Coordinates of C-alpha atoms in Angstrom, one line a residue:
Chain A
X1 CA 7.8 3.2 43.9
X2 CA 4.7 5.3 43.0
X3 CA 2.6 6.4 45.9
X4 CA -0.6 6.1 43.9
X5 CA -0.2 2.7 42.5
X6 CA 1.1 1.4 45.8
X7 CA -1.9 2.7 47.8
X8 CA -4.3 1.3 45.2
X9 CA -2.2 -1.9 45.1
X10 CA -3.0 -2.6 48.7
X11 CA -6.7 -2.2 48.0
X12 CA -6.3 -4.7 45.2
X13 CA -4.6 -7.1 47.6
X14 CA -7.7 -7.1 49.9
X15 CA -7.9 -10.6 51.2
X16 CA -10.4 -13.0 49.7
X17 CA -12.6 -12.8 52.8
X18 CA -15.5 -10.4 51.9
X19 CA -15.5 -8.9 55.4
X20 CA -11.8 -8.2 55.4
X21 CA -12.2 -6.7 51.9
X22 CA -14.9 -4.4 53.0
X23 CA -13.0 -3.3 56.0
X24 CA -10.0 -2.4 53.8
X25 CA -12.3 -0.5 51.4
X26 CA -13.9 1.4 54.3
X27 CA -10.5 2.3 55.6
X28 CA -9.7 3.9 52.3
X29 CA -13.0 5.7 52.3
X30 CA -13.8 4.4 48.8
X31 CA -17.0 2.7 49.5
X32 CA -19.4 5.2 48.0
X33 CA -22.2 4.0 45.9
X34 CA -21.9 0.3 46.5
X35 CA -22.5 -0.1 50.2
X36 CA -25.3 -2.6 49.8
X37 CA -24.2 -4.4 46.6
X38 CA -22.3 -7.5 47.3
X39 CA -21.7 -8.6 43.7
X40 CA -18.7 -6.8 42.2
X41 CA -20.4 -6.3 38.8
X42 CA -23.5 -4.4 38.0
X43 CA -25.9 -5.8 35.5
X44 CA -25.2 -4.7 32.0
X45 CA -28.6 -2.9 31.8
X46 CA -27.8 -1.0 35.0
X47 CA -24.5 0.0 33.4
X48 CA -26.2 1.3 30.3
X49 CA -28.7 3.3 32.4
X50 CA -26.0 4.7 34.6
X51 CA -24.0 5.8 31.5
X52 CA -27.1 7.5 30.0
X53 CA -27.8 9.2 33.3
X54 CA -24.2 10.4 33.5
X55 CA -24.2 12.0 30.1
X56 CA -27.6 13.4 30.4
X57 CA -26.5 15.2 33.5
X58 CA -23.1 16.2 32.0
X59 CA -24.5 17.4 28.7
X60 CA -27.8 18.8 29.8
X61 CA -30.1 19.7 26.9
X62 CA -28.3 17.3 24.5
X63 CA -30.3 14.2 23.7
X64 CA -28.3 11.0 24.2
X65 CA -28.8 10.0 20.5
X66 CA -26.9 13.2 19.4
X67 CA -23.7 11.7 20.7
X68 CA -23.6 9.5 17.6
X69 CA -21.8 12.5 16.1
X70 CA -19.1 12.6 18.8
X71 CA -17.8 16.0 19.7
X72 CA -20.0 17.6 17.0
X73 CA -22.9 17.0 19.3
X74 CA -21.8 19.8 21.5
X75 CA -18.9 21.7 19.8
X76 CA -20.6 24.3 17.6
X77 CA -17.6 25.6 15.8
X78 CA -16.2 22.1 15.0
X79 CA -19.7 21.1 13.9
X80 CA -20.0 23.7 11.2
X81 CA -16.7 22.7 9.6
X82 CA -17.8 19.1 9.8
X83 CA -21.1 19.7 8.1
X84 CA -19.3 21.4 5.3
X85 CA -17.1 18.4 4.9
X86 CA -20.2 16.2 4.6
X87 CA -21.1 18.1 1.4
X88 CA -18.4 16.1 -0.4
X89 CA -17.9 13.2 1.9
X90 CA -14.3 11.8 1.6
X91 CA -15.5 8.3 2.6
X92 CA -17.6 8.0 -0.6
X93 CA -14.8 6.4 -2.6
X94 CA -14.2 3.8 0.1
X95 CA -17.9 2.9 0.1
X96 CA -17.8 2.5 -3.7
X97 CA -14.7 0.4 -3.6
X98 CA -16.3 -1.6 -0.8
X99 CA -19.3 -2.3 -3.1
X100 CA -17.0 -3.6 -5.8
X101 CA -15.3 -5.9 -3.3
X102 CA -18.6 -7.0 -2.0
X103 CA -19.7 -8.2 -5.5
X104 CA -16.5 -9.9 -6.6
X105 CA -17.2 -13.7 -6.5
X106 CA -15.2 -15.6 -3.9
X107 CA -13.1 -18.7 -4.7
X108 CA -16.1 -21.1 -4.9
X109 CA -18.2 -18.8 -6.9
X110 CA -20.3 -17.6 -3.9
X111 CA -20.4 -13.9 -3.1
X112 CA -20.6 -12.0 0.2
X113 CA -24.3 -11.8 -0.2
X114 CA -24.5 -15.6 0.4
X115 CA -23.3 -14.7 3.9
X116 CA -24.7 -11.2 4.4
X117 CA -27.8 -11.0 2.3
X118 CA -28.2 -7.4 1.0
X119 CA -25.4 -6.2 3.2
X120 CA -27.6 -4.1 5.5
X121 CA -26.6 -6.2 8.5
X122 CA -24.3 -4.1 10.7
X123 CA -26.7 -3.9 13.6
X124 CA -26.3 -7.7 14.0
X125 CA -22.8 -7.2 15.2
X126 CA -21.1 -7.5 17.6
X127 CA -22.7 -10.5 19.3
X128 CA -21.6 -13.1 21.6
X129 CA -21.4 -16.5 19.9
X130 CA -22.2 -19.1 22.7
X131 CA -20.8 -22.0 20.7
X132 CA -17.5 -20.4 20.0
X133 CA -17.6 -18.6 23.3
X134 CA -16.3 -15.4 21.8
X135 CA -17.4 -12.0 20.5
X136 CA -18.0 -12.0 16.8
X137 CA -17.5 -8.6 15.2
X138 CA -18.5 -7.7 11.6
X139 CA -14.8 -7.9 10.6
X140 CA -14.5 -11.4 12.1
X141 CA -17.7 -12.4 10.3
X142 CA -16.3 -11.1 6.9
X143 CA -13.2 -13.3 7.3
X144 CA -15.4 -16.3 8.4
X145 CA -17.4 -15.9 5.2
X146 CA -14.2 -15.8 3.2
X147 CA -12.9 -19.0 4.8
X148 CA -16.2 -20.7 4.2
X149 CA -16.0 -19.9 0.6
X150 CA -12.4 -20.9 0.0
X151 CA -10.6 -17.6 0.4
X152 CA -7.8 -16.5 2.6
X153 CA -8.8 -14.2 5.5
X154 CA -8.0 -10.5 4.9
X155 CA -5.5 -8.7 7.2
X156 CA -7.5 -6.7 9.7
X157 CA -5.3 -3.6 9.2
X158 CA -5.6 -3.8 5.4
X159 CA -7.5 -1.6 3.0
X160 CA -9.9 -4.2 1.7
X161 CA -11.7 -5.2 4.9
X162 CA -12.2 -1.6 5.9
X163 CA -13.8 -0.8 2.6
X164 CA -16.0 -3.8 2.8
X165 CA -17.2 -2.7 6.2
X166 CA -17.6 0.9 5.0
X167 CA -20.0 -0.3 2.4
X168 CA -21.9 -2.5 4.9
X169 CA -22.0 0.4 7.4
X170 CA -23.4 2.7 4.6
X171 CA -26.1 0.2 3.8
X172 CA -27.0 -0.2 7.5
X173 CA -27.4 3.5 8.2
X174 CA -30.4 4.2 10.4
X175 CA -30.5 0.8 12.0
X176 CA -30.7 0.9 15.8
X177 CA -28.0 -0.6 17.9
X178 CA -29.6 -3.5 19.8
X179 CA -27.0 -5.9 21.2
X180 CA -28.7 -8.7 23.1
X181 CA -28.1 -8.4 26.9
X182 CA -25.3 -10.7 27.9
X183 CA -26.9 -13.4 30.1
X184 CA -24.8 -16.6 30.0
X185 CA -21.7 -16.7 32.1
X186 CA -19.2 -16.6 29.2
X187 CA -21.1 -13.7 27.6
X188 CA -21.1 -11.8 30.9
X189 CA -17.4 -12.5 31.3
X190 CA -16.7 -11.0 27.8
X191 CA -18.8 -8.0 28.6
X192 CA -17.2 -7.5 32.0
X193 CA -13.7 -7.9 30.4
X194 CA -14.6 -5.0 28.0
X195 CA -15.9 -2.9 30.9
X196 CA -12.8 -3.6 32.9
X197 CA -10.6 -2.7 30.0
X198 CA -12.5 0.5 29.5
X199 CA -12.3 1.5 33.2
X200 CA -8.6 0.6 33.8
X201 CA -5.9 3.1 33.8
X202 CA -3.1 2.3 31.4
X203 CA 0.1 3.7 30.0
X204 CA 2.6 6.1 31.4
X205 CA -0.1 8.9 31.7
X206 CA -2.2 6.5 33.8
X207 CA -5.5 7.3 32.1
X208 CA -8.4 4.9 31.6
X209 CA -10.7 5.3 28.6
X210 CA -13.3 6.5 31.1
X211 CA -10.9 9.1 32.5
X212 CA -11.2 11.0 29.2
X213 CA -14.5 9.9 27.8
X214 CA -16.6 9.8 31.0
X215 CA -15.0 11.9 33.7
X216 CA -13.6 14.6 31.4
X217 CA -16.2 14.3 28.6
X218 CA -17.0 17.7 27.1
X219 CA -13.8 19.2 28.5
X220 CA -10.8 20.2 26.4
X221 CA -7.6 18.2 26.1
X222 CA -5.0 20.3 24.4
X223 CA -6.9 21.5 21.3
X224 CA -9.6 18.8 21.3
X225 CA -12.9 18.5 23.1
X226 CA -13.5 15.0 24.5
X227 CA -16.5 13.0 23.2
X228 CA -18.9 10.9 25.2
X229 CA -18.5 7.1 24.9
X230 CA -22.2 6.6 24.1
X231 CA -22.1 6.8 20.3
X232 CA -18.4 5.9 20.1
X233 CA -19.3 2.7 18.1
X234 CA -22.1 4.1 15.9
X235 CA -20.1 5.4 12.9
X236 CA -17.3 3.1 11.8
X237 CA -15.3 2.8 9.8
X238 CA -14.6 6.5 9.8
X239 CA -12.7 8.8 7.5
X240 CA -10.1 10.6 9.6
X241 CA -8.5 13.7 8.1
X242 CA -5.4 12.7 10.1
X243 CA -5.3 9.3 8.5
X244 CA -6.4 10.6 5.1
X245 CA -8.3 7.3 4.8
X246 CA -11.1 5.4 6.4
X247 CA -10.1 3.4 9.4
X248 CA -11.7 0.9 11.8
X249 CA -12.9 1.3 15.3
X250 CA -10.1 -0.8 16.6
X251 CA -7.6 1.4 14.9
X252 CA -9.1 4.3 16.9
X253 CA -8.9 2.2 20.1
X254 CA -5.2 1.6 19.3
X255 CA -4.7 5.3 18.8
X256 CA -6.3 6.1 22.1
X257 CA -4.1 3.5 23.9
X258 CA -1.0 4.9 22.3
X259 CA -1.7 8.5 23.3
X260 CA -1.5 7.6 27.0
X261 CA 1.8 5.7 26.4
X262 CA 0.3 2.2 26.5
X263 CA 1.2 -0.5 24.0
X264 CA -1.9 -1.0 21.8
X265 CA -3.5 -4.4 21.0
X266 CA -3.9 -5.9 17.6
X267 CA -7.1 -5.1 15.7
X268 CA -9.7 -7.9 16.4
X269 CA -7.7 -9.1 19.4
X270 CA -10.0 -10.5 22.1
X271 CA -9.3 -7.4 24.2
X272 CA -10.6 -5.0 21.6
X273 CA -13.5 -7.3 20.6
X274 CA -14.6 -7.4 24.2
X275 CA -14.2 -3.7 24.5
X276 CA -16.3 -3.2 21.4
X277 CA -19.0 -5.6 22.8
X278 CA -19.2 -3.6 26.0
X279 CA -19.3 -0.2 24.3
X280 CA -21.9 -1.3 21.8
X281 CA -24.1 -2.8 24.4
X282 CA -24.1 0.4 26.4
X283 CA -24.9 2.3 23.2
X284 CA -28.1 0.3 22.6
X285 CA -30.8 2.5 21.3
X286 CA -28.6 4.8 19.2
X287 CA -28.8 4.7 15.5
X288 CA -25.9 3.5 13.2
X289 CA -24.5 6.4 11.1
X290 CA -21.3 5.1 9.5
X291 CA -19.2 5.9 7.7
X292 CA -18.5 9.3 9.2
X293 CA -15.8 12.0 9.1
X294 CA -13.6 13.0 12.0
X295 CA -10.6 15.1 12.5
Chain B
X1 CA -4.8 11.4 48.9
X2 CA -6.3 8.2 47.7
X3 CA -9.8 9.5 47.5
X4 CA -8.7 12.6 45.8
X5 CA -6.9 10.6 43.2
X6 CA -10.0 8.6 42.6
X7 CA -11.9 11.7 41.8
X8 CA -9.4 13.8 40.0
X9 CA -7.9 11.7 37.3
X10 CA -5.8 14.5 36.0
X11 CA -4.2 15.1 39.3
X12 CA -3.7 11.3 39.7
X13 CA -2.1 11.1 36.3
X14 CA 0.1 14.0 36.9
X15 CA 1.2 12.5 40.2
X16 CA 2.0 9.2 38.6
X17 CA 3.8 10.9 35.7
X18 CA 5.8 12.9 38.3
X19 CA 6.6 9.8 40.3
X20 CA 7.6 8.0 37.2
X21 CA 9.7 11.0 36.2
X22 CA 11.3 11.1 39.6
X23 CA 11.9 7.4 39.5
X24 CA 13.5 7.8 36.2
X25 CA 15.8 10.5 37.3
X26 CA 16.6 8.5 40.4
X27 CA 17.4 5.6 38.2
X28 CA 19.6 7.9 36.1
X29 CA 21.5 8.9 39.2
X30 CA 21.8 5.3 40.3
X31 CA 22.9 4.3 36.9
X32 CA 25.5 7.0 36.8
X33 CA 26.9 5.6 40.0
X34 CA 26.6 2.0 38.9
X35 CA 28.0 3.2 35.6
X36 CA 31.2 4.5 37.1
X37 CA 31.3 1.5 39.5
X38 CA 31.1 -0.8 36.6
X39 CA 33.6 1.1 34.5
X40 CA 36.1 0.6 37.3
X41 CA 35.0 -3.0 37.6
X42 CA 35.6 -3.4 33.9
X43 CA 39.1 -2.3 34.4
X44 CA 39.6 -4.9 37.0
X45 CA 37.6 -7.9 35.8
X46 CA 36.4 -6.8 32.4
X47 CA 32.8 -8.1 32.9
X48 CA 30.9 -5.1 31.7
X49 CA 29.5 -7.1 28.8
X50 CA 28.1 -9.7 31.2
X51 CA 26.5 -7.0 33.4
X52 CA 25.0 -5.4 30.3
X53 CA 23.6 -8.7 29.1
X54 CA 22.1 -9.4 32.5
X55 CA 20.5 -5.9 32.7
X56 CA 19.0 -6.4 29.2
X57 CA 17.8 -9.8 30.1
X58 CA 16.1 -8.5 33.2
X59 CA 14.5 -5.7 31.3
X60 CA 13.2 -8.2 28.8
X61 CA 11.7 -10.4 31.5
X62 CA 9.9 -7.5 33.1
X63 CA 8.7 -6.1 29.8
X64 CA 7.3 -9.5 28.8
X65 CA 5.5 -9.8 32.1
X66 CA 3.9 -6.3 31.6
X67 CA 2.9 -7.4 28.1
X68 CA 1.3 -10.5 29.4
X69 CA -0.6 -8.5 32.0
X70 CA -1.8 -6.4 29.1
X71 CA -0.3 -3.2 30.6
X72 CA 2.9 -2.7 28.6
X73 CA 4.1 0.8 28.2
X74 CA 5.4 2.0 24.9
X75 CA 8.3 3.8 26.5
X76 CA 9.5 0.7 28.2
X77 CA 9.5 -1.1 24.9
X78 CA 11.5 1.5 23.0
X79 CA 13.9 1.9 25.9
X80 CA 14.4 -1.9 25.9
X81 CA 14.9 -1.9 22.1
X82 CA 17.6 0.8 22.3
X83 CA 19.3 -1.1 25.2
X84 CA 19.4 -4.2 23.0
X85 CA 20.9 -2.1 20.2
X86 CA 23.5 -0.7 22.4
X87 CA 24.4 -4.1 23.7
X88 CA 24.8 -5.4 20.2
X89 CA 27.0 -2.5 19.2
X90 CA 29.2 -3.1 22.2
X91 CA 28.2 0.1 24.0
X92 CA 27.7 -1.7 27.3
X93 CA 27.4 1.3 29.6
X94 CA 24.6 2.7 27.5
X95 CA 23.0 -0.7 27.4
X96 CA 23.1 -1.0 31.2
X97 CA 21.7 2.5 31.7
X98 CA 18.8 2.0 29.2
X99 CA 18.0 -1.5 30.4
X100 CA 17.6 -0.2 33.9
X101 CA 15.4 2.5 32.8
X102 CA 13.3 0.0 30.8
X103 CA 13.1 -2.2 33.9
X104 CA 12.0 0.7 36.1
X105 CA 9.3 1.6 33.6
X106 CA 8.1 -2.0 33.3
X107 CA 8.1 -2.3 37.1
X108 CA 5.8 0.7 37.3
X109 CA 3.5 -0.6 34.7
X110 CA 3.3 -3.9 36.6
X111 CA 2.4 -2.0 39.7
X112 CA -0.3 -0.2 37.7
X113 CA -1.6 -3.6 36.5
X114 CA -1.7 -4.8 40.0
X115 CA -3.5 -1.7 41.3
X116 CA -6.0 -1.8 38.4
X117 CA -7.1 -5.4 39.4
X118 CA -9.6 -3.8 41.7
X119 CA -9.3 0.0 41.3
X120 CA -11.3 0.0 38.1
X121 CA -14.4 -1.2 39.8
X122 CA -14.8 2.1 41.6
X123 CA -14.5 4.1 38.5
X124 CA -17.6 3.3 36.5
X125 CA -20.6 5.7 36.9
X126 CA -23.2 4.4 39.3
X127 CA -26.8 4.6 38.6
X128 CA -28.4 7.4 40.5
X129 CA -30.2 5.8 43.4
X130 CA -34.0 5.8 43.0
X131 CA -33.8 7.0 39.4
X132 CA -36.3 5.2 37.2
X133 CA -34.6 3.9 34.0

């Protein structure tokens, strides 16, 4: 079988004993950077700072906040074309349709504003709900609201929910991402699950999200420059020219899973919600700027 | 090798893709052999259909396991689907061949899942020591 997976596999099989584990790690020469840290997980805030430091170094001269615009933060040519597209933004129709949906009364006569006030609430999501012990995204909250008011939930890959969230994203522009630091054990578990997903190699190409968006960020992959993960969550839903429509963040996750040959997960699956939770936490401090346009 | 792989994902990926590729071609060779073996078997005991069914079942089990681990590979899924189709249409040799390819792919993805249990921990950027946040 594969040399690589096998050699890593034996690391993963390091015995439960901490000492034996460390000996194994030393023997593989892997123990850089964590010599003194017994816990396997860094604190979320340390992760966030580490990510910021990584991108500051990698993209020197580019403020972290600029990564809300993805590759357009550093790819000059692409940026110009993109700015031209913004003159007549193709997501505008979706925002208008979202507004209409937002104001249609639900089964019991309530409207979405009974759940979401004026709709400028995107920065409240995602969050970890301690009672339900799961990550609540905006999309999940939209369907919760519908159920509360006697409606069937919307399919997460359908047109209506993405338009509703486009409208809410539009109203929430300029809000600052400020996910509360995960503290309770279940919240930390969800955060670490997202972090693990993000850092794990998947698919036949054996790439992790971080392979492309951390280690190779700024480099070219075929015809495309690779964006930084900070800012990945700031601008959804996004109108993709390739999709000829607005699509959700989870749809983009699925796309990135597929392109390395991995089976994607369902939109709003626990895996993708935890991933969104992790990515949004480390993007704390960046402004929301959805909906956006991307190739 | 190991450390290199940690640091150069592209090289790592290429290596894995290569090994997967080699494995596949090895599998193809094996299958050709098994194929002819089984053809002659079929002539004697006519159990090619059973073998095909077994091969498809095994691929199914392996693919399910990789799905449960959250590491399913798309190629393993499509290969399994075409093996199932071949089985249904009575093309047992193709079914065996494709089912074995699907199994090999699912096996590699399970090895990946196993390796990633701990390998991912090394991959996240570390805060620069002594840096003030």
